[in-house]
PDB file of C-alpha atoms in Angstrom:
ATOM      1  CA  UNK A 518      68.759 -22.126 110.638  1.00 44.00           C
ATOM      2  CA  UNK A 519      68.373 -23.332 114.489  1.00 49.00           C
ATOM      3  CA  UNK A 520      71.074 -24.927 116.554  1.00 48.00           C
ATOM      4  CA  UNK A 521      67.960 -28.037 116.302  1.00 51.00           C
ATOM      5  CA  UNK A 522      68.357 -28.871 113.036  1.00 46.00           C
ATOM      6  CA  UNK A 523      72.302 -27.609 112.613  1.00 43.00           C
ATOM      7  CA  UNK A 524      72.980 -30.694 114.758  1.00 47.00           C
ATOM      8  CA  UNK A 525      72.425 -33.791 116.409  1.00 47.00           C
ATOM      9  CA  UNK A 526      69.956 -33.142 119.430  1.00 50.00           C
ATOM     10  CA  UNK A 527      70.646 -35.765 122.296  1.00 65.00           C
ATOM     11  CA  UNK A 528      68.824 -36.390 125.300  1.00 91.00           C
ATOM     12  CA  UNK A 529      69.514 -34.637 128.626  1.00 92.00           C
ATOM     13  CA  UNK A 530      71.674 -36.275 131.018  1.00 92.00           C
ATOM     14  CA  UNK A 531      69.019 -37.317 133.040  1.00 93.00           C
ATOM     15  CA  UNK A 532      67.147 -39.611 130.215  1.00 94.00           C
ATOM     16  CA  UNK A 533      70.752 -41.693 129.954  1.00 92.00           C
ATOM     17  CA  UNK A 534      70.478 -42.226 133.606  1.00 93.00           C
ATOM     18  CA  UNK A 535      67.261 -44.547 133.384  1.00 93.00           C
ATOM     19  CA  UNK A 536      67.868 -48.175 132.918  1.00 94.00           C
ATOM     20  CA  UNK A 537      67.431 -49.775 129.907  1.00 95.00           C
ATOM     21  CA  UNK A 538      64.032 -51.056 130.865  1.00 95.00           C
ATOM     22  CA  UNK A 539      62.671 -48.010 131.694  1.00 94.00           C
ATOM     23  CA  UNK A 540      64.328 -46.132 129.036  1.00 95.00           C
ATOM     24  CA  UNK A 541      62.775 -48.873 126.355  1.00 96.00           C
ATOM     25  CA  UNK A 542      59.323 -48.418 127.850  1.00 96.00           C
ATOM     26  CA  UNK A 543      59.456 -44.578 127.459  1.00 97.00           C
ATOM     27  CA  UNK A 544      61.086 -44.669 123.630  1.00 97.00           C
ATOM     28  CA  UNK A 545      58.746 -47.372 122.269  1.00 97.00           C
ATOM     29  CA  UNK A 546      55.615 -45.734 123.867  1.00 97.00           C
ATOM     30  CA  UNK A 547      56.155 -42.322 122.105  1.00 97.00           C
ATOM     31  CA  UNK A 548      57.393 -44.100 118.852  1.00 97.00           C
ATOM     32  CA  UNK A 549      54.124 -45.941 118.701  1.00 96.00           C
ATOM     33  CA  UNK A 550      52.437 -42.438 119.348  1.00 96.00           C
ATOM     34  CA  UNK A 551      54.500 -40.379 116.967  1.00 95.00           C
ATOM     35  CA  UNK A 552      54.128 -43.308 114.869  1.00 93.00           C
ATOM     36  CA  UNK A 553      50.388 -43.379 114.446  1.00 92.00           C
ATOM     37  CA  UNK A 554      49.602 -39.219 114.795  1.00 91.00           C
ATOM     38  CA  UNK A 555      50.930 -36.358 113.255  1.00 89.00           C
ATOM     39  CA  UNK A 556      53.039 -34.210 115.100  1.00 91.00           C
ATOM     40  CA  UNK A 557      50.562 -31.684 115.964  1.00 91.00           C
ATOM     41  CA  UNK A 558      48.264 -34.638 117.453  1.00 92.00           C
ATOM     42  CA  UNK A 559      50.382 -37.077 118.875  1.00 93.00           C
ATOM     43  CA  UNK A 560      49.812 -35.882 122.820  1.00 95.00           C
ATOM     44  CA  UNK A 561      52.428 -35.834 125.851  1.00 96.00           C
ATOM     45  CA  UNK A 562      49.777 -36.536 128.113  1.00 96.00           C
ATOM     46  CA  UNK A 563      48.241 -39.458 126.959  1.00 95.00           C
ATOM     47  CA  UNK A 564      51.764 -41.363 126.201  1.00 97.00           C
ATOM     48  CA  UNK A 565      52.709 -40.029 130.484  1.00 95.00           C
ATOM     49  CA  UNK A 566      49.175 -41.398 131.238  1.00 95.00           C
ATOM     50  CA  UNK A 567      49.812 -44.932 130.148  1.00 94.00           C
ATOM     51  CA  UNK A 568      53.336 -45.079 131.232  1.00 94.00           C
ATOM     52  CA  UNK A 569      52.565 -43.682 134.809  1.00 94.00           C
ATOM     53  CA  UNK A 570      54.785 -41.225 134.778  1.00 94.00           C
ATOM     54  CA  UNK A 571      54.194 -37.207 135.221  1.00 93.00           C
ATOM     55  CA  UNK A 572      54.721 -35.036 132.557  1.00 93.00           C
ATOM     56  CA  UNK A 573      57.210 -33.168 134.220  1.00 93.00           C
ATOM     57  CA  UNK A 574      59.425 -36.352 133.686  1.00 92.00           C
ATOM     58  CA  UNK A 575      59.289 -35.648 129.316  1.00 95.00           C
ATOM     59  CA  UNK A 576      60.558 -32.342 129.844  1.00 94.00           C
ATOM     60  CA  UNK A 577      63.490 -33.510 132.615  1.00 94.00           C
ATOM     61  CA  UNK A 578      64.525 -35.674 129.249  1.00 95.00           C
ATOM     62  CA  UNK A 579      64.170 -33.695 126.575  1.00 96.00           C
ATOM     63  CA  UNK A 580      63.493 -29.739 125.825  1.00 94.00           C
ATOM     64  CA  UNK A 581      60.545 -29.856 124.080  1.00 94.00           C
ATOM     65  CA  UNK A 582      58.120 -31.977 121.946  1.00 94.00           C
ATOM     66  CA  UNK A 583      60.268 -31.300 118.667  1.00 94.00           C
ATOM     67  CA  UNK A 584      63.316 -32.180 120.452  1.00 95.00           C
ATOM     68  CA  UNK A 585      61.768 -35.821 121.514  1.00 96.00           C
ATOM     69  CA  UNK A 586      60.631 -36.224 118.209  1.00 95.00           C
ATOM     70  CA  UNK A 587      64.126 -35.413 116.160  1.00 94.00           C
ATOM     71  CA  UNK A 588      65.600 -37.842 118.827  1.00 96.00           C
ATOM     72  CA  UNK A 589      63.286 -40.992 117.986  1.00 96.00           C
ATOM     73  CA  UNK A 590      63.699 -39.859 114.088  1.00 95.00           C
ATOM     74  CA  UNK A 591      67.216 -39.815 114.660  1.00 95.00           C
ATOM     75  CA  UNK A 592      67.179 -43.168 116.009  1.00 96.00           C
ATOM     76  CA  UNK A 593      64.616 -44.431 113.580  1.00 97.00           C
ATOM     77  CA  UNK A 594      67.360 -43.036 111.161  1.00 95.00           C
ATOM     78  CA  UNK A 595      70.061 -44.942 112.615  1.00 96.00           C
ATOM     79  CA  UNK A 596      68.694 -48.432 111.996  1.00 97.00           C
ATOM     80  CA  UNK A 597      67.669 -47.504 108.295  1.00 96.00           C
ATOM     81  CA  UNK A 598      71.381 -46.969 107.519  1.00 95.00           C
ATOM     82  CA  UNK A 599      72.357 -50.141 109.051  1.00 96.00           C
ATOM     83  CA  UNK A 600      69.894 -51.941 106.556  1.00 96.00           C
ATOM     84  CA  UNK A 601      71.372 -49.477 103.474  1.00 95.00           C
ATOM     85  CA  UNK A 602      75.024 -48.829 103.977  1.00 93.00           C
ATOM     86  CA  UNK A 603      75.632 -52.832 103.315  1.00 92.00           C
ATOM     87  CA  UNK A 604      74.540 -52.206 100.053  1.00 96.00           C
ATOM     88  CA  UNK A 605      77.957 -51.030  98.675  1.00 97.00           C
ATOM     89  CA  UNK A 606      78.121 -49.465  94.815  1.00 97.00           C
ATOM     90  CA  UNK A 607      81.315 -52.133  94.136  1.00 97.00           C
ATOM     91  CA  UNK A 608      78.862 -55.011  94.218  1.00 98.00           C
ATOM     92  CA  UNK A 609      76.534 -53.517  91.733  1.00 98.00           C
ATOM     93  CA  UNK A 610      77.979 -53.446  88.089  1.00 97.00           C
ATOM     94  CA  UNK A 611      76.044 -49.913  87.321  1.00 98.00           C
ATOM     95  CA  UNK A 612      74.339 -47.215  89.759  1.00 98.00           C
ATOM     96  CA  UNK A 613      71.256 -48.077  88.935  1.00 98.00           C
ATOM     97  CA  UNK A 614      71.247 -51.527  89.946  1.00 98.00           C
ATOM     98  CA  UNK A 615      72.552 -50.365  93.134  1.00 98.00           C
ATOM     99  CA  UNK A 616      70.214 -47.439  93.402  1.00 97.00           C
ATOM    100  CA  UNK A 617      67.352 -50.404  92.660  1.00 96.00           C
ATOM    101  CA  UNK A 618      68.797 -52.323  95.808  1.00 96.00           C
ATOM    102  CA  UNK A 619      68.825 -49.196  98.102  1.00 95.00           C
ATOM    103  CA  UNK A 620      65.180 -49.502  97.667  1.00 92.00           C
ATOM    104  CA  UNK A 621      64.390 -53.253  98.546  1.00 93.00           C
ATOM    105  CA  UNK A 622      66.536 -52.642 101.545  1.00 94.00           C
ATOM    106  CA  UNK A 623      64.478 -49.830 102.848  1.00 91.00           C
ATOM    107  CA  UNK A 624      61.241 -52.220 101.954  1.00 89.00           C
ATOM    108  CA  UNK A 625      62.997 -54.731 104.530  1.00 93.00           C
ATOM    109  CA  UNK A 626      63.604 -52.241 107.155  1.00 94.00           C
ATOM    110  CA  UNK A 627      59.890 -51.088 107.048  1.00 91.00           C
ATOM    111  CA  UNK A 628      58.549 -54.466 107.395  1.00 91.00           C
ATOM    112  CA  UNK A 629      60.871 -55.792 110.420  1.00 95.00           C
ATOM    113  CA  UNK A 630      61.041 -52.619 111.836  1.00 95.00           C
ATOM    114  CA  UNK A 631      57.205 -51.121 111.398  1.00 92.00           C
ATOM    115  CA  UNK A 632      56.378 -48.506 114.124  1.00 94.00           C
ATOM    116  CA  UNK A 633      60.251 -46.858 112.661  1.00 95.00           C
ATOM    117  CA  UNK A 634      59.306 -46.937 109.420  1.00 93.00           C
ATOM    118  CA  UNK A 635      55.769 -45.546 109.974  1.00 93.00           C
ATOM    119  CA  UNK A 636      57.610 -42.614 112.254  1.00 94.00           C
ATOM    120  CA  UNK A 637      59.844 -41.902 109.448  1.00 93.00           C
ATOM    121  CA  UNK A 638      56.835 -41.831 106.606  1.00 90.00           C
ATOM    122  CA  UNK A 639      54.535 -39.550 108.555  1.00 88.00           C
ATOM    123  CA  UNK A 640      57.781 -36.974 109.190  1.00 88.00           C
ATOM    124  CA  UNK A 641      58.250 -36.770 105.138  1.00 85.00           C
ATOM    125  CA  UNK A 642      54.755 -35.885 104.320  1.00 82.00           C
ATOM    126  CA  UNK A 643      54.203 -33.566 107.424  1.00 80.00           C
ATOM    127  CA  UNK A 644      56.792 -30.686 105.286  1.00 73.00           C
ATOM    128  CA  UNK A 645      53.563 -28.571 106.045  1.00 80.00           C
ATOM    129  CA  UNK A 646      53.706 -28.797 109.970  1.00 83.00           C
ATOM    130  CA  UNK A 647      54.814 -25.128 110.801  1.00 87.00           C
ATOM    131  CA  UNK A 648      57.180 -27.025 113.731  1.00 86.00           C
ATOM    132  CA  UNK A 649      58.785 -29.505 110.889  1.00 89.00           C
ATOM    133  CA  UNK A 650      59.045 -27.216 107.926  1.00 87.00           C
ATOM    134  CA  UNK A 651      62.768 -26.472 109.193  1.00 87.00           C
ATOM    135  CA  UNK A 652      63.396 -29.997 109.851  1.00 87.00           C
ATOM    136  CA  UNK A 653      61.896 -31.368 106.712  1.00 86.00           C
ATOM    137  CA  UNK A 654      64.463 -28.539 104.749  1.00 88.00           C
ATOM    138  CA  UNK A 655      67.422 -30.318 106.574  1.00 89.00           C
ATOM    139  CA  UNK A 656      66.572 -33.753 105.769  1.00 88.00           C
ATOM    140  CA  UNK A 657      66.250 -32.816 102.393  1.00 91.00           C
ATOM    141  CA  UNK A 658      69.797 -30.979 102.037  1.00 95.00           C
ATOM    142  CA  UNK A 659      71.060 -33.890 103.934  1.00 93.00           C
ATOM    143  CA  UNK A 660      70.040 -35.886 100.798  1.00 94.00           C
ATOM    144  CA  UNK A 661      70.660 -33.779  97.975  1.00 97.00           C
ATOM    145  CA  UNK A 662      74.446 -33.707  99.103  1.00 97.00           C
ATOM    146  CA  UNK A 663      74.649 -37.677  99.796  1.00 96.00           C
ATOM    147  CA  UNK A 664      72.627 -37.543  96.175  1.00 97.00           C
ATOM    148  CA  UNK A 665      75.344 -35.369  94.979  1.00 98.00           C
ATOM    149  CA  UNK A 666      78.179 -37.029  95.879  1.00 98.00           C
ATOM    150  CA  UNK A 667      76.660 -40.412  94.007  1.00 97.00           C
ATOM    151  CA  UNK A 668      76.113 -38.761  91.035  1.00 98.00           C
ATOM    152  CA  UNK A 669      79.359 -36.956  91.020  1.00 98.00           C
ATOM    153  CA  UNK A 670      81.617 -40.460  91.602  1.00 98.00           C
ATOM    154  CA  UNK A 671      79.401 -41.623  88.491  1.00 98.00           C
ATOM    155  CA  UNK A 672      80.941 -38.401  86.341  1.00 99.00           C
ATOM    156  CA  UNK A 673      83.709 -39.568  86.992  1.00 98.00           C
ATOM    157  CA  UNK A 674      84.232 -42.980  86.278  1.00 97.00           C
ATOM    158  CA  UNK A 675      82.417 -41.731  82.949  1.00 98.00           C
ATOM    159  CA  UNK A 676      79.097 -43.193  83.582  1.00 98.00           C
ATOM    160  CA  UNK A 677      77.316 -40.171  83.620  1.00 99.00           C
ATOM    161  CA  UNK A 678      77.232 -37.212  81.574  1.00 98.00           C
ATOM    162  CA  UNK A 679      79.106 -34.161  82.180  1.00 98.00           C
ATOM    163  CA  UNK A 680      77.064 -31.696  80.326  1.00 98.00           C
ATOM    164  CA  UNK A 681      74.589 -30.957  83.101  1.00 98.00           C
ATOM    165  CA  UNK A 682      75.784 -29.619  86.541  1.00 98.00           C
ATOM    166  CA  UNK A 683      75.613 -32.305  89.315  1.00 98.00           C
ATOM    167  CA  UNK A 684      73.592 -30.501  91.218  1.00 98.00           C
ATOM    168  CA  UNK A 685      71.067 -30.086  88.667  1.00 98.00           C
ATOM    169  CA  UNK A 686      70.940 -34.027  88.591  1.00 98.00           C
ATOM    170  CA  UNK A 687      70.595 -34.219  92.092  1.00 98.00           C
ATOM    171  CA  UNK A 688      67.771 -32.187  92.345  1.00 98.00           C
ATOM    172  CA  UNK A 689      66.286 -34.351  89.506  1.00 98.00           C
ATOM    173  CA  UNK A 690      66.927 -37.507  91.009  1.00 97.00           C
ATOM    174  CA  UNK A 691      65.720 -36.606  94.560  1.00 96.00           C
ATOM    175  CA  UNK A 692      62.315 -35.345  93.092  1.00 96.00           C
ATOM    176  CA  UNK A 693      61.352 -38.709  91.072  1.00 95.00           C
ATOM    177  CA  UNK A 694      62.619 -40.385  94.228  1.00 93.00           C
ATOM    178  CA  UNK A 695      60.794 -38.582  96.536  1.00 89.00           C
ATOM    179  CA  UNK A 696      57.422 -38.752  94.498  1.00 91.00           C
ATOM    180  CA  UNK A 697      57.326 -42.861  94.133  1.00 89.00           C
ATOM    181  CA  UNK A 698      54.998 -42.759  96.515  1.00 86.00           C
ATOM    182  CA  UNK A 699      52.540 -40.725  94.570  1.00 87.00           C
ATOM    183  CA  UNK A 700      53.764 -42.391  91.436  1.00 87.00           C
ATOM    184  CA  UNK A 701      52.212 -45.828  93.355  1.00 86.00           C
ATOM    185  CA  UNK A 702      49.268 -44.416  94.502  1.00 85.00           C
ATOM    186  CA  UNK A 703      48.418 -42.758  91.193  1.00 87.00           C
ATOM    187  CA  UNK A 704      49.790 -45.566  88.412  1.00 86.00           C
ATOM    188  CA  UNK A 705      49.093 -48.783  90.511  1.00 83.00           C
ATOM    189  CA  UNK A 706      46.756 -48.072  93.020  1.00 83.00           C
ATOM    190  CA  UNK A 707      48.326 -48.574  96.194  1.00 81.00           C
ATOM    191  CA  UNK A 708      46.534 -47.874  99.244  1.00 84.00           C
ATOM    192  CA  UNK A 709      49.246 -46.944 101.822  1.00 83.00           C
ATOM    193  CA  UNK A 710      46.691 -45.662 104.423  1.00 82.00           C
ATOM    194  CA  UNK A 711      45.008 -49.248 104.537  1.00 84.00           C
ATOM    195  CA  UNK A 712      47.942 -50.961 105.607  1.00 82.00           C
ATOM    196  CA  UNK A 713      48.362 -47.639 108.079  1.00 82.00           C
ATOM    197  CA  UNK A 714      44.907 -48.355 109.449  1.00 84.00           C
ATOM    198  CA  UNK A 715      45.103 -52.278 109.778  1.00 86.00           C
ATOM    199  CA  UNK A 716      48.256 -51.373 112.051  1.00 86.00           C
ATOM    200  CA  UNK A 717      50.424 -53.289 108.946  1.00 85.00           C
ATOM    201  CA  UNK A 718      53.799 -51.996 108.286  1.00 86.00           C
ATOM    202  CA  UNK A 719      53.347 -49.829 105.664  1.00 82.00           C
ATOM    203  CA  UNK A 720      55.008 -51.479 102.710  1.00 82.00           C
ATOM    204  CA  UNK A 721      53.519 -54.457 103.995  1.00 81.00           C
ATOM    205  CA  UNK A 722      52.380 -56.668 100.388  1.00 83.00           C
ATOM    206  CA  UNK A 723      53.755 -53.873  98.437  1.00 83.00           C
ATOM    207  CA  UNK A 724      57.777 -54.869  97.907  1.00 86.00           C
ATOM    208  CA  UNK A 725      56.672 -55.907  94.025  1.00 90.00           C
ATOM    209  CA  UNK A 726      54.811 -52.933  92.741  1.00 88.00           C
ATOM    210  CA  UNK A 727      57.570 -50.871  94.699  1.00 89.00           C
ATOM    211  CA  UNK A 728      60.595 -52.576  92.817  1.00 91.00           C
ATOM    212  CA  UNK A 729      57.929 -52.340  89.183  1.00 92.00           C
ATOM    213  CA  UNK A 730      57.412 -48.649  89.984  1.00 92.00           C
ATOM    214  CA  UNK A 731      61.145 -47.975  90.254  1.00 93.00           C
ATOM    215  CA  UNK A 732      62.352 -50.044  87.188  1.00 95.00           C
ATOM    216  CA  UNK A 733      59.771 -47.964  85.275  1.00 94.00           C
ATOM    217  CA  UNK A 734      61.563 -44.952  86.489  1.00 95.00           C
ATOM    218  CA  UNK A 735      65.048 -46.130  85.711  1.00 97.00           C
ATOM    219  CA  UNK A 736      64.514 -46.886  82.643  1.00 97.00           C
ATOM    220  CA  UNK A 737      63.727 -42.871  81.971  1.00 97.00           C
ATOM    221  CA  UNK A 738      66.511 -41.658  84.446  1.00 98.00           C
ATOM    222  CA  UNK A 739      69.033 -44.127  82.328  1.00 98.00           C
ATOM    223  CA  UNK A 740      68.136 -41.858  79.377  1.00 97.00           C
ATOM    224  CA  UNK A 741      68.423 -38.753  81.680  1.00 98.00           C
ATOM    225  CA  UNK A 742      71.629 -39.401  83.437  1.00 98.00           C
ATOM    226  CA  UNK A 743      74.054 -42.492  81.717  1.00 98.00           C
ATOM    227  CA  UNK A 744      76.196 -40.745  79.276  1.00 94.00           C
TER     228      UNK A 744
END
């Protein structure tokens, strides 16, 4: 595995020493670019072209266009958790009320925070992109342990069974949550790349069948996972 995806990548020194005004206008322009192109077509030169800067200046900032990209994902990344790591288990009285919530919060990020949550959809269905096949395979390690660890604090408060190794149940759970986006489209209809092309956030009108999807899928993990 690369030293990219092995750790945090940070801007060079230089991109800290631009004020925050300049600094806003550079991260929001290439957001709204990565944001509304796949990797392979969001272009350098046309972000450089409407910010008036040369396109020199990208590469004084960063390393590379992966590196820029894993830095505004990063970011991105950093206001989801502030939306979902307020949702604690202790409120919930079982996981999968919790795990319920955990979903409505990420509906709320996407709609006050649109161009992020756009960035953050076209990264986990661009696993085919040569350039983010490495990246995509660290995100999703990243969440089978976090999934993991959930599932293992449910063993052992009792609430899960104990005959099936945790990371077996990981696995599970990350592939049904993973494919609720599919299960929309396919089951209800939902038209994700219509709210992409009116420039809508992309869960924009959608919060209902999202929460109706995952009850229906609860009520088969229940059976699945609660001992």
């Amino acid at each position: 595995m690369s030293k990219k995806t092995q750790q945090t990548e940070m801007p060079k020194e230089t991109f800290h020493k631009l004020n925050a005004a300049k600094k806003e206008a550079f991260t929001e322009a290439f957001l709204y670019e990565f944001s509304h192109r796949s990797y392979e077509e969001a272009s350098i030169s046309s972000v450089v072209k409407s910010l008036g800067i040369a396109k020199g200046s990208v590469y004084q900032y960063f390393e590379d266009k992966l590196d820029l990209l894993l830095y505004l994902k990063e970011q991105c990344e950093l206001v989801k958790m502030e939306y979902i790591m307020h949702v604690k288990r202790a409120d919930f009285p079982d996981f999968w009320s919790y795990y319920r919530a955990i979903y409505a919060e990420g509906v709320k990020f996407d709609i006050e925070h649109p161009l992020k949550g756009r960035l953050l959809y076209n990264i986990a269905n661009s696993s085919h992109a040569p350039a983010l096949k490495e990246v995509f395979e660290t995100w999703k390690s990243k969440a089978l342990i976090m999934l993991g660890a959930m599932i293992q604090e449910e063993v052992d408060r009792g609430n899960f069974r104990n005959d099936v190794p945790v990371e077996t149940m990981a696995h599970f759970l990350y592939s049904v949550s993973s494919s609720i986006g599919e299960y929309m489209k396919t089951i209800h209809a939902v038209d994700f790349e219509a709210n992409l092309k009116a420039d809508l956030p992309l869960l924009a009108g959608k919060k209902k069948v999202l929460l109706q999807s995952i009850d229906e899928s609860i009520l088969l993990l229940k059976r699945a996972f609660n001992n």
